[in-house]
mmCIF file of C-alpha atoms and ligand atoms in Angstrom:
data_model
loop_
_atom_site.group_PDB
_atom_site.id
_atom_site.type_symbol
_atom_site.label_atom_id
_atom_site.label_comp_id
_atom_site.label_asym_id
_atom_site.label_seq_id
_atom_site.Cartn_x
_atom_site.Cartn_y
_atom_site.Cartn_z
ATOM 1 C CA MET A 1 0.000 0.000 0.000
ATOM 2 C CA LEU A 2 1.587 3.288 -1.123
ATOM 3 C CA LYS A 3 1.859 6.159 1.319
ATOM 4 C CA PRO A 4 0.876 9.708 0.291
ATOM 5 C CA GLY A 5 3.959 11.226 -1.303
ATOM 6 C CA ALA A 6 4.884 7.977 -3.091
ATOM 7 C CA THR A 7 5.399 8.080 -6.860
ATOM 8 C CA ILE A 8 3.404 6.329 -9.545
ATOM 9 C CA GLY A 9 5.115 5.840 -12.906
ATOM 10 C CA ILE A 10 2.833 6.024 -15.939
ATOM 11 C CA LEU A 11 3.792 4.715 -19.375
ATOM 12 C CA GLY A 12 2.237 6.910 -22.046
ATOM 13 C CA GLY A 13 1.713 10.652 -22.152
ATOM 14 C CA GLY A 14 -1.660 11.248 -23.807
ATOM 15 C CA GLN A 15 -4.833 12.632 -22.265
ATOM 16 C CA LEU A 16 -5.460 9.434 -20.311
ATOM 17 C CA GLY A 17 -2.040 9.729 -18.662
ATOM 18 C CA ARG A 18 -2.726 13.395 -18.014
ATOM 19 C CA MET A 19 -6.065 12.731 -16.291
ATOM 20 C CA LEU A 20 -4.547 9.835 -14.312
ATOM 21 C CA ALA A 21 -1.786 12.168 -13.131
ATOM 22 C CA LEU A 22 -4.286 14.818 -12.039
ATOM 23 C CA ALA A 23 -6.250 12.205 -10.078
ATOM 24 C CA ALA A 24 -3.067 10.926 -8.408
ATOM 25 C CA GLN A 25 -2.084 14.432 -7.381
ATOM 26 C CA GLN A 26 -5.489 15.017 -5.815
ATOM 27 C CA LEU A 27 -4.678 12.044 -3.570
ATOM 28 C CA GLY A 28 -1.255 13.423 -2.628
ATOM 29 C CA LEU A 29 0.684 11.031 -4.853
ATOM 30 C CA LYS A 30 3.465 12.054 -7.212
ATOM 31 C CA VAL A 31 3.630 11.000 -10.853
ATOM 32 C CA HIS A 32 6.469 10.338 -13.278
ATOM 33 C CA ILE A 33 5.313 10.113 -16.923
ATOM 34 C CA TYR A 34 7.343 8.127 -19.477
ATOM 35 C CA SER A 35 6.623 8.770 -23.156
ATOM 36 C CA PRO A 36 8.670 8.905 -26.362
ATOM 37 C CA ASP A 37 6.561 11.775 -27.732
ATOM 38 C CA LYS A 38 8.038 15.176 -26.912
ATOM 39 C CA ASP A 39 4.612 16.811 -27.276
ATOM 40 C CA SER A 40 2.965 14.530 -24.695
ATOM 41 C CA CYS A 41 0.146 16.508 -23.097
ATOM 42 C CA ALA A 42 0.629 14.621 -19.803
ATOM 43 C CA PHE A 43 4.098 16.172 -19.379
ATOM 44 C CA ASP A 44 2.437 19.554 -18.737
ATOM 45 C CA VAL A 45 0.802 18.494 -15.477
ATOM 46 C CA VAL A 46 3.625 16.616 -13.734
ATOM 47 C CA HIS A 47 6.830 17.512 -12.000
ATOM 48 C CA THR A 48 8.862 14.678 -13.479
ATOM 49 C CA PHE A 49 8.772 13.152 -16.920
ATOM 50 C CA THR A 50 11.051 11.143 -19.172
ATOM 51 C CA CYS A 51 10.950 11.593 -22.917
ATOM 52 C CA ALA A 52 12.658 8.472 -24.297
ATOM 53 C CA ASP A 53 11.896 5.477 -26.494
ATOM 54 C CA TYR A 54 10.303 2.333 -25.097
ATOM 55 C CA ASP A 55 13.458 0.361 -25.883
ATOM 56 C CA ASP A 56 15.867 2.769 -24.159
ATOM 57 C CA GLU A 57 16.912 0.502 -21.273
ATOM 58 C CA ALA A 58 19.036 3.133 -19.550
ATOM 59 C CA ALA A 59 16.092 5.545 -19.433
ATOM 60 C CA LEU A 60 13.671 2.770 -18.439
ATOM 61 C CA GLY A 61 16.026 1.727 -15.625
ATOM 62 C CA ARG A 62 16.220 5.279 -14.257
ATOM 63 C CA PHE A 63 12.430 5.577 -14.534
ATOM 64 C CA ALA A 64 11.922 2.321 -12.607
ATOM 65 C CA ASN A 65 14.333 3.463 -9.889
ATOM 66 C CA SER A 66 12.450 6.724 -9.415
ATOM 67 C CA VAL A 67 8.955 5.258 -8.882
ATOM 68 C CA ASP A 68 7.174 2.927 -6.444
ATOM 69 C CA VAL A 69 4.729 1.294 -8.861
ATOM 70 C CA ILE A 70 4.258 1.442 -12.625
ATOM 71 C CA THR A 71 1.053 1.538 -14.668
ATOM 72 C CA TYR A 72 0.143 2.392 -18.249
ATOM 73 C CA GLU A 73 -2.393 4.478 -20.115
ATOM 74 C CA PHE A 74 -2.409 2.490 -23.380
ATOM 75 C CA GLU A 75 -2.464 -1.185 -24.269
ATOM 76 C CA ASN A 76 0.273 -1.238 -26.870
ATOM 77 C CA VAL A 77 3.155 -1.014 -24.411
ATOM 78 C CA PRO A 78 5.796 -3.273 -26.024
ATOM 79 C CA ALA A 79 5.984 -6.638 -24.235
ATOM 80 C CA LYS A 80 9.775 -6.252 -23.823
ATOM 81 C CA THR A 81 9.371 -2.867 -22.122
ATOM 82 C CA ALA A 82 6.799 -4.250 -19.705
ATOM 83 C CA ALA A 83 8.983 -7.295 -18.922
ATOM 84 C CA PHE A 84 12.085 -5.126 -18.359
ATOM 85 C CA LEU A 85 10.199 -2.861 -15.946
ATOM 86 C CA ALA A 86 8.397 -5.712 -14.161
ATOM 87 C CA LYS A 87 11.785 -7.104 -13.064
ATOM 88 C CA ARG A 88 12.458 -3.842 -11.259
ATOM 89 C CA LYS A 89 9.120 -2.576 -9.898
ATOM 90 C CA PRO A 90 5.540 -3.827 -9.688
ATOM 91 C CA VAL A 91 3.723 -3.197 -12.988
ATOM 92 C CA LEU A 92 -0.064 -3.036 -12.649
ATOM 93 C CA PRO A 93 -2.223 -4.273 -14.282
ATOM 94 C CA ASP A 94 -0.007 -7.345 -14.731
ATOM 95 C CA PRO A 95 1.740 -7.253 -18.167
ATOM 96 C CA ARG A 96 0.182 -10.655 -18.951
ATOM 97 C CA VAL A 97 -3.022 -8.675 -19.583
ATOM 98 C CA LEU A 98 -1.235 -6.748 -22.344
ATOM 99 C CA GLU A 99 -0.402 -9.981 -24.152
ATOM 100 C CA LEU A 100 -4.041 -11.058 -23.953
ATOM 101 C CA THR A 101 -5.455 -7.769 -25.239
ATOM 102 C CA GLN A 102 -2.878 -6.553 -27.801
ATOM 103 C CA ASP A 103 -3.956 -9.217 -30.272
ATOM 104 C CA ARG A 104 -7.640 -9.269 -31.246
ATOM 105 C CA LEU A 105 -7.591 -13.013 -31.930
ATOM 106 C CA ILE A 106 -6.031 -13.944 -28.564
ATOM 107 C CA GLU A 107 -8.495 -11.553 -26.899
ATOM 108 C CA LYS A 108 -11.555 -13.078 -28.623
ATOM 109 C CA ASN A 109 -10.350 -16.623 -27.773
ATOM 110 C CA PHE A 110 -9.915 -15.578 -24.156
ATOM 111 C CA ILE A 111 -13.435 -14.093 -24.004
ATOM 112 C CA SER A 112 -14.939 -17.171 -25.677
ATOM 113 C CA GLU A 113 -13.195 -19.493 -23.215
ATOM 114 C CA LEU A 114 -15.027 -17.615 -20.452
ATOM 115 C CA ARG A 115 -18.249 -18.531 -22.310
ATOM 116 C CA ILE A 116 -19.007 -14.883 -22.959
ATOM 117 C CA GLY A 117 -20.635 -14.080 -26.308
ATOM 118 C CA THR A 118 -18.804 -12.277 -29.133
ATOM 119 C CA ALA A 119 -19.415 -11.757 -32.841
ATOM 120 C CA PRO A 120 -18.637 -14.954 -34.784
ATOM 121 C CA TYR A 121 -14.987 -14.727 -35.819
ATOM 122 C CA ALA A 122 -12.213 -16.492 -37.675
ATOM 123 C CA ALA A 123 -8.437 -16.095 -37.935
ATOM 124 C CA VAL A 124 -7.096 -14.793 -41.260
ATOM 125 C CA HIS A 125 -3.419 -15.490 -41.885
ATOM 126 C CA SER A 126 -3.754 -16.687 -45.481
ATOM 127 C CA ALA A 127 -6.036 -16.407 -48.525
ATOM 128 C CA SER A 128 -7.464 -19.866 -47.849
ATOM 129 C CA GLN A 129 -8.226 -18.965 -44.210
ATOM 130 C CA LEU A 130 -9.962 -15.829 -45.502
ATOM 131 C CA ALA A 131 -12.180 -17.926 -47.777
ATOM 132 C CA ASP A 132 -12.909 -20.369 -44.925
ATOM 133 C CA GLY A 133 -13.613 -17.433 -42.607
ATOM 134 C CA VAL A 134 -16.132 -15.914 -45.016
ATOM 135 C CA ALA A 135 -17.836 -19.311 -45.278
ATOM 136 C CA LYS A 136 -17.923 -19.602 -41.472
ATOM 137 C CA VAL A 137 -19.039 -16.119 -40.357
ATOM 138 C CA GLY A 138 -20.862 -15.029 -43.536
ATOM 139 C CA LEU A 139 -21.174 -11.561 -45.066
ATOM 140 C CA PRO A 140 -21.437 -8.716 -44.277
ATOM 141 C CA ALA A 141 -18.356 -8.903 -42.075
ATOM 142 C CA VAL A 142 -15.580 -6.718 -40.686
ATOM 143 C CA LEU A 143 -11.942 -7.550 -41.285
ATOM 144 C CA LYS A 144 -9.646 -6.167 -38.577
ATOM 145 C CA THR A 145 -5.865 -6.308 -38.250
ATOM 146 C CA LYS A 146 -5.022 -8.427 -35.227
ATOM 147 C CA ARG A 147 -2.755 -5.760 -33.760
ATOM 148 C CA LEU A 148 -2.575 -1.981 -33.395
ATOM 149 C CA GLY A 149 -6.008 -0.967 -34.652
ATOM 150 C CA TYR A 150 -7.975 1.816 -32.966
ATOM 151 C CA ASP A 151 -10.782 4.264 -33.796
ATOM 152 C CA GLY A 152 -11.670 2.208 -36.881
ATOM 153 C CA LYS A 153 -8.088 2.194 -38.204
ATOM 154 C CA GLY A 154 -6.929 -1.185 -39.492
ATOM 155 C CA GLN A 155 -10.506 -2.210 -40.321
ATOM 156 C CA ALA A 156 -12.363 -2.883 -43.545
ATOM 157 C CA LYS A 157 -16.028 -3.733 -43.896
ATOM 158 C CA ILE A 158 -16.928 -6.392 -46.444
ATOM 159 C CA ALA A 159 -20.449 -5.926 -47.777
ATOM 160 C CA LYS A 160 -22.788 -8.788 -48.715
ATOM 161 C CA GLY A 161 -21.416 -10.088 -52.015
ATOM 162 C CA GLY A 162 -18.284 -7.923 -51.510
ATOM 163 C CA ASP A 163 -14.684 -8.774 -52.354
ATOM 164 C CA ALA A 164 -12.971 -10.169 -49.245
ATOM 165 C CA ASN A 165 -9.574 -10.376 -50.956
ATOM 166 C CA ALA A 166 -9.715 -6.685 -51.892
ATOM 167 C CA ALA A 167 -10.553 -5.840 -48.267
ATOM 168 C CA TRP A 168 -7.574 -7.883 -47.064
ATOM 169 C CA ARG A 169 -5.284 -6.193 -49.627
ATOM 170 C CA SER A 170 -6.447 -2.794 -48.306
ATOM 171 C CA LEU A 171 -5.064 -3.934 -44.923
ATOM 172 C CA LYS A 172 -1.769 -4.904 -46.593
ATOM 173 C CA ASN A 173 -2.521 -8.632 -46.111
ATOM 174 C CA GLU A 174 -1.580 -8.306 -42.457
ATOM 175 C CA PRO A 175 -2.674 -11.045 -40.025
ATOM 176 C CA CYS A 176 -6.336 -10.325 -39.352
ATOM 177 C CA ILE A 177 -9.483 -11.466 -37.650
ATOM 178 C CA LEU A 178 -12.719 -11.648 -39.615
ATOM 179 C CA GLU A 179 -15.822 -10.830 -37.585
ATOM 180 C CA GLY A 180 -19.428 -11.256 -38.585
ATOM 181 C CA PHE A 181 -21.066 -7.838 -38.876
ATOM 182 C CA ILE A 182 -23.350 -7.310 -35.894
ATOM 183 C CA ASP A 183 -26.548 -5.405 -36.546
ATOM 184 C CA PHE A 184 -26.518 -4.000 -33.034
ATOM 185 C CA GLU A 185 -29.243 -1.961 -31.400
ATOM 186 C CA ARG A 186 -26.803 0.139 -29.410
ATOM 187 C CA GLU A 187 -23.226 0.114 -28.140
ATOM 188 C CA VAL A 188 -22.493 0.165 -24.432
ATOM 189 C CA SER A 189 -19.475 -0.156 -22.196
ATOM 190 C CA VAL A 190 -18.758 -1.052 -18.611
ATOM 191 C CA ILE A 191 -15.864 0.517 -16.745
ATOM 192 C CA ALA A 192 -14.806 -1.780 -13.919
ATOM 193 C CA ALA A 193 -12.205 -1.295 -11.212
ATOM 194 C CA ARG A 194 -10.584 -4.117 -9.252
ATOM 195 C CA SER A 195 -8.477 -3.500 -6.173
ATOM 196 C CA ALA A 196 -5.329 -5.356 -5.151
ATOM 197 C CA ASP A 197 -7.397 -7.399 -2.660
ATOM 198 C CA GLY A 198 -9.876 -8.417 -5.354
ATOM 199 C CA LYS A 199 -12.819 -6.110 -4.657
ATOM 200 C CA ILE A 200 -14.651 -4.931 -7.761
ATOM 201 C CA GLU A 201 -16.666 -1.783 -8.422
ATOM 202 C CA CYS A 202 -18.370 -1.235 -11.774
ATOM 203 C CA PHE A 203 -19.588 2.137 -12.968
ATOM 204 C CA GLU A 204 -23.069 2.219 -14.412
ATOM 205 C CA VAL A 205 -23.441 0.988 -17.976
ATOM 206 C CA THR A 206 -22.632 3.751 -20.464
ATOM 207 C CA GLU A 207 -24.181 4.108 -23.909
ATOM 208 C CA ASN A 208 -21.799 5.161 -26.667
ATOM 209 C CA GLU A 209 -22.417 6.778 -30.040
ATOM 210 C CA HIS A 210 -19.623 6.840 -32.585
ATOM 211 C CA ARG A 211 -19.088 9.188 -35.509
ATOM 212 C CA ASP A 212 -16.569 8.245 -38.213
ATOM 213 C CA HIS A 213 -15.527 5.325 -35.955
ATOM 214 C CA ILE A 214 -14.548 7.707 -33.145
ATOM 215 C CA LEU A 215 -16.470 7.970 -29.882
ATOM 216 C CA HIS A 216 -18.694 11.037 -30.153
ATOM 217 C CA ILE A 217 -21.093 10.970 -27.189
ATOM 218 C CA SER A 218 -21.434 8.811 -24.089
ATOM 219 C CA LYS A 219 -24.680 8.842 -22.100
ATOM 220 C CA VAL A 220 -25.437 7.484 -18.669
ATOM 221 C CA PRO A 221 -27.594 5.700 -17.812
ATOM 222 C CA ALA A 222 -27.687 3.625 -20.989
ATOM 223 C CA LYS A 223 -31.145 2.856 -22.394
ATOM 224 C CA VAL A 224 -31.083 -0.791 -21.374
ATOM 225 C CA SER A 225 -33.223 -2.788 -18.959
ATOM 226 C CA PRO A 226 -31.979 -3.304 -15.394
ATOM 227 C CA ALA A 227 -31.529 -7.014 -16.208
ATOM 228 C CA LEU A 228 -29.364 -6.297 -19.249
ATOM 229 C CA ALA A 229 -27.333 -3.699 -17.316
ATOM 230 C CA ALA A 230 -26.744 -6.290 -14.576
ATOM 231 C CA GLU A 231 -25.671 -8.832 -17.203
ATOM 232 C CA ALA A 232 -23.208 -6.330 -18.741
ATOM 233 C CA ARG A 233 -21.703 -5.610 -15.328
ATOM 234 C CA ARG A 234 -21.473 -9.314 -14.527
ATOM 235 C CA ILE A 235 -19.532 -9.868 -17.752
ATOM 236 C CA ALA A 236 -17.066 -7.075 -16.935
ATOM 237 C CA THR A 237 -16.678 -8.499 -13.425
ATOM 238 C CA ARG A 238 -15.930 -11.985 -14.765
ATOM 239 C CA ILE A 239 -13.308 -10.624 -17.160
ATOM 240 C CA ALA A 240 -11.627 -8.572 -14.415
ATOM 241 C CA LYS A 241 -11.494 -11.648 -12.145
ATOM 242 C CA ALA A 242 -10.187 -13.916 -14.918
ATOM 243 C CA PHE A 243 -7.315 -11.472 -15.542
ATOM 244 C CA ASP A 244 -6.636 -11.217 -11.785
ATOM 245 C CA TYR A 245 -6.772 -7.571 -12.726
ATOM 246 C CA VAL A 246 -5.627 -4.617 -10.620
ATOM 247 C CA GLY A 247 -6.804 -1.231 -11.919
ATOM 248 C CA VAL A 248 -9.526 -0.010 -14.259
ATOM 249 C CA LEU A 249 -10.589 -1.779 -17.425
ATOM 250 C CA ALA A 250 -13.261 -1.096 -20.011
ATOM 251 C CA VAL A 251 -15.390 -3.677 -21.772
ATOM 252 C CA GLU A 252 -17.091 -2.523 -24.974
ATOM 253 C CA MET A 253 -20.243 -4.410 -25.908
ATOM 254 C CA PHE A 254 -22.949 -4.559 -28.549
ATOM 255 C CA VAL A 255 -26.584 -4.839 -27.477
ATOM 256 C CA VAL A 256 -28.326 -7.164 -29.912
ATOM 257 C CA ARG A 257 -31.988 -7.980 -30.256
ATOM 258 C CA THR A 258 -33.367 -11.269 -31.403
ATOM 259 C CA GLY A 259 -37.154 -11.090 -31.406
ATOM 260 C CA LYS A 260 -38.067 -9.635 -28.034
ATOM 261 C CA LYS A 261 -34.915 -10.839 -26.302
ATOM 262 C CA ARG A 262 -31.856 -8.628 -25.902
ATOM 263 C CA THR A 263 -28.357 -9.807 -25.082
ATOM 264 C CA VAL A 264 -24.855 -8.345 -25.096
ATOM 265 C CA LEU A 265 -21.833 -9.447 -27.101
ATOM 266 C CA VAL A 266 -18.351 -8.300 -26.115
ATOM 267 C CA ASN A 267 -16.562 -6.353 -28.848
ATOM 268 C CA GLU A 268 -13.333 -5.329 -27.161
ATOM 269 C CA ILE A 269 -11.526 -5.050 -23.825
ATOM 270 C CA ALA A 270 -9.347 -2.031 -23.041
ATOM 271 C CA PRO A 271 -6.946 -2.746 -20.149
ATOM 272 C CA ARG A 272 -6.912 0.887 -19.080
ATOM 273 C CA VAL A 273 -9.072 3.881 -18.331
ATOM 274 C CA HIS A 274 -11.327 4.595 -21.301
ATOM 275 C CA ASN A 275 -12.867 7.497 -23.184
ATOM 276 C CA SER A 276 -16.373 6.237 -22.385
ATOM 277 C CA GLY A 277 -15.566 6.678 -18.675
ATOM 278 C CA HIS A 278 -14.646 10.358 -18.839
ATOM 279 C CA TRP A 279 -18.127 11.270 -17.600
ATOM 280 C CA THR A 280 -17.135 9.927 -14.176
ATOM 281 C CA ILE A 281 -14.892 12.931 -13.450
ATOM 282 C CA ASP A 282 -17.837 15.316 -13.101
ATOM 283 C CA GLY A 283 -20.711 12.855 -13.027
ATOM 284 C CA ALA A 284 -19.786 10.540 -10.156
ATOM 285 C CA THR A 285 -18.406 10.786 -6.636
ATOM 286 C CA VAL A 286 -15.238 8.973 -7.673
ATOM 287 C CA SER A 287 -13.796 9.014 -11.203
ATOM 288 C CA GLN A 288 -12.396 6.148 -13.256
ATOM 289 C CA PHE A 289 -8.997 7.852 -12.996
ATOM 290 C CA GLU A 290 -9.113 8.005 -9.209
ATOM 291 C CA GLN A 291 -10.295 4.366 -9.042
ATOM 292 C CA HIS A 292 -7.322 3.296 -11.161
ATOM 293 C CA ILE A 293 -4.863 5.222 -9.015
ATOM 294 C CA ARG A 294 -6.423 3.857 -5.805
ATOM 295 C CA ALA A 295 -6.170 0.314 -7.172
ATOM 296 C CA VAL A 296 -2.527 0.496 -8.284
ATOM 297 C CA ALA A 297 -1.621 2.257 -5.023
ATOM 298 C CA GLY A 298 -3.141 -0.667 -3.098
ATOM 299 C CA TRP A 299 -5.839 1.556 -1.620
ATOM 300 C CA PRO A 300 -9.549 0.711 -1.221
ATOM 301 C CA LEU A 301 -11.797 1.615 -4.149
ATOM 302 C CA GLY A 302 -14.521 4.220 -3.861
ATOM 303 C CA LYS A 303 -18.197 3.322 -4.176
ATOM 304 C CA PRO A 304 -19.204 5.433 -7.179
ATOM 305 C CA ILE A 305 -22.465 7.320 -6.880
ATOM 306 C CA ARG A 306 -23.745 8.949 -10.072
ATOM 307 C CA LEU A 307 -24.645 12.617 -9.645
ATOM 308 C CA GLY A 308 -27.367 12.834 -12.281
ATOM 309 C CA ARG A 309 -28.138 11.996 -15.862
ATOM 310 C CA VAL A 310 -24.838 12.569 -17.601
ATOM 311 C CA GLU A 311 -23.631 13.174 -21.151
ATOM 312 C CA MET A 312 -20.014 13.354 -22.282
ATOM 313 C CA ILE A 313 -19.264 14.934 -25.642
ATOM 314 C CA ASN A 314 -15.835 14.554 -27.236
ATOM 315 C CA LEU A 315 -14.235 17.574 -28.861
ATOM 316 C CA ILE A 316 -12.545 16.153 -31.942
ATOM 317 C CA GLY A 317 -10.162 18.122 -34.187
ATOM 318 C CA ALA A 318 -11.461 21.611 -35.001
ATOM 319 C CA GLU A 319 -14.434 21.172 -32.610
ATOM 320 C CA VAL A 320 -12.042 22.386 -29.950
ATOM 321 C CA ASN A 321 -12.501 25.857 -31.445
ATOM 322 C CA GLN A 322 -16.031 25.864 -30.003
ATOM 323 C CA ALA A 323 -14.685 25.321 -26.505
ATOM 324 C CA SER A 324 -15.642 28.856 -25.406
ATOM 325 C CA HIS A 325 -19.302 28.090 -26.188
ATOM 326 C CA TRP A 326 -19.250 25.267 -23.654
ATOM 327 C CA LEU A 327 -17.930 27.629 -20.995
ATOM 328 C CA THR A 328 -21.322 29.359 -21.004
ATOM 329 C CA VAL A 329 -23.559 26.269 -20.917
ATOM 330 C CA PRO A 330 -25.149 25.702 -17.478
ATOM 331 C CA GLY A 331 -24.100 22.370 -15.972
ATOM 332 C CA ALA A 332 -21.312 21.804 -18.516
ATOM 333 C CA SER A 333 -17.714 21.119 -17.450
ATOM 334 C CA LEU A 334 -14.985 21.659 -20.033
ATOM 335 C CA HIS A 335 -11.811 19.569 -20.186
ATOM 336 C CA LEU A 336 -9.120 20.558 -22.679
ATOM 337 C CA TYR A 337 -6.077 18.348 -23.062
ATOM 338 C CA GLY A 338 -3.609 21.089 -23.997
ATOM 339 C CA LYS A 339 -2.690 19.536 -27.346
ATOM 340 C CA LYS A 340 -1.164 21.992 -29.794
ATOM 341 C CA ASP A 341 -2.274 20.695 -33.131
ATOM 342 C CA ALA A 342 -6.036 20.210 -33.727
ATOM 343 C CA ARG A 343 -5.621 17.577 -36.446
ATOM 344 C CA ALA A 344 -8.750 15.969 -37.914
ATOM 345 C CA GLY A 345 -9.826 12.991 -35.810
ATOM 346 C CA ARG A 346 -7.636 13.961 -32.843
ATOM 347 C CA LYS A 347 -9.203 13.956 -29.370
ATOM 348 C CA MET A 348 -8.628 17.525 -28.141
ATOM 349 C CA GLY A 349 -10.928 17.662 -25.124
ATOM 350 C CA HIS A 350 -14.362 16.754 -23.844
ATOM 351 C CA VAL A 351 -17.392 18.288 -22.185
ATOM 352 C CA THR A 352 -19.480 16.689 -19.469
ATOM 353 C CA LYS A 353 -23.052 17.761 -18.888
ATOM 354 C CA VAL A 354 -24.690 16.709 -15.636
ATOM 355 C CA ILE A 355 -28.295 17.198 -16.607
ATOM 356 C CA SER A 356 -30.577 16.238 -13.725
ATOM 357 C CA LYS A 357 -30.857 13.973 -10.752
HETATM 358 P P1 AMP B 1 -13.316 -1.672 -32.584
HETATM 359 O O1 AMP B 1 -12.060 -1.018 -33.064
HETATM 360 O O2 AMP B 1 -13.275 -3.162 -32.655
HETATM 361 O O3 AMP B 1 -13.736 -1.156 -31.226
HETATM 362 O O4 AMP B 1 -14.457 -1.191 -33.579
HETATM 363 C C1 AMP B 1 -14.808 0.183 -33.728
HETATM 364 C C2 AMP B 1 -16.288 0.327 -34.046
HETATM 365 O O5 AMP B 1 -16.588 -0.362 -35.272
HETATM 366 C C3 AMP B 1 -17.202 -0.300 -33.002
HETATM 367 O O6 AMP B 1 -17.410 0.571 -31.925
HETATM 368 C C4 AMP B 1 -18.449 -0.563 -33.841
HETATM 369 O O7 AMP B 1 -19.190 0.629 -34.004
HETATM 370 C C5 AMP B 1 -17.883 -0.985 -35.173
HETATM 371 N N1 AMP B 1 -17.712 -2.455 -35.226
HETATM 372 C C6 AMP B 1 -16.614 -3.146 -34.834
HETATM 373 N N2 AMP B 1 -16.790 -4.471 -34.965
HETATM 374 C C7 AMP B 1 -18.035 -4.645 -35.455
HETATM 375 C C8 AMP B 1 -18.820 -5.800 -35.819
HETATM 376 N N3 AMP B 1 -18.328 -7.044 -35.708
HETATM 377 N N4 AMP B 1 -20.068 -5.582 -36.274
HETATM 378 C C9 AMP B 1 -20.573 -4.320 -36.401
HETATM 379 N N5 AMP B 1 -19.890 -3.198 -36.087
HETATM 380 C C10 AMP B 1 -18.639 -3.347 -35.628
#
C-alpha cells in the first residue's frame, strides 16, 4: 500500500495519462510520466517526466528506480518494455493482460473461453483462411488487423457479395481477424475497477455513439433494462477476475436484439481507463482515474455514486474551437487536453453535462 507522497510511474503521455496524473495528485501522490513523444500533453501536469523510447533501457532503468509502482495508459506497451520494468518494480495491471489484449484473436479466444458471447470470428493469416472465414461467419463482415487498430483504423467492412480479398489487400494482407457484422441496437461499455485485494466496483453501464468510428457521445444511464445492465456488469466483473486484474478496465459491448430478447456481445476489452468513462470525473463521486490510481496504489476503491443523468461529448479536431461556447452552458464542465495541433480525428478535449438527478 503506497503512502501519500509515493510516486506512480505512468507509461504513455496522452490525455489518459494526463487525467490519471491529475487524479493521483489530488490524492497526494506524485507522478512520473514516461513517453517517447516530446509533445505529450501529460508532461504539462507533472513535475517529473522522461521523454525516451520504449526500448531505451538506460532511461527505463532510471524511470523504474524513481517510482514505487508502474502503470500504463495504453495497451500497446511493447511486451519487452513491460517485462524489463516488471523485473524492477511492480507493474499493474499485470503485463500478462497486455499480451491477452494486444492481439484481437487472442483476446476473442480468451473471451470465448469464459463462455461470454462475441461476434462470430475467424483467424485470417492466409487467402485460404480468408475464404474459410467468409464461409464460417458469412457476409457482411468486418476484417480487422489483429494488432494496433484503434478508432476504426486497421478495419475494412466487407459488404454482402463484396470482395474479401480486396478488403484484405487494403489492410496490406496483415494477419487479421474476420468478424461477422453485428446489426446491433446500441453500443455500451462497462468501466470496472478491481483493487489489489480483489474487490470490484463497476460504474453504471454507459451508452456510446460513434461518428466516423470515433467515440462522439457517451450517455449514462444507458437505455437498457436493469436485467441487461446487470448482465453487462457481470460480464465485466468476470473478465476482471479472470485477468486477476488490478486497476480499471473497459469492456465494450454490442446490445443485440433477437425477437423480443436482448443480449450483449463483447466487442473489445481495453486494459486501461477509457474514453467512455470520462463522464465519471464530473458525473460521479469517484472518477475512473481516481479508481485506477487507488487500485494500483493498493488503496480501497470508492463506491461510485452517479450525480445525475450525464452526457459526455468529445471535442474532436477543429471542434475544440467551439470550446468557449461550452464555458457558457449551465451544468457543462470543459476539459481541454492542452494539445497543440487540432488535427482531424484527434481527441482535443471533452465536455461533461450533468443534466438532472
Ligand atoms: P473496434 O475497433 O473493434 O472497437 O471497432 C470500432 C467500431 O466499429 C465499433 O465501436 C463498432 O461501431 C464498429 N464495429 C466493430 N466491430 C463490429 C462488428 N463485428 N459488427 C458491427 N460493427 C462493428
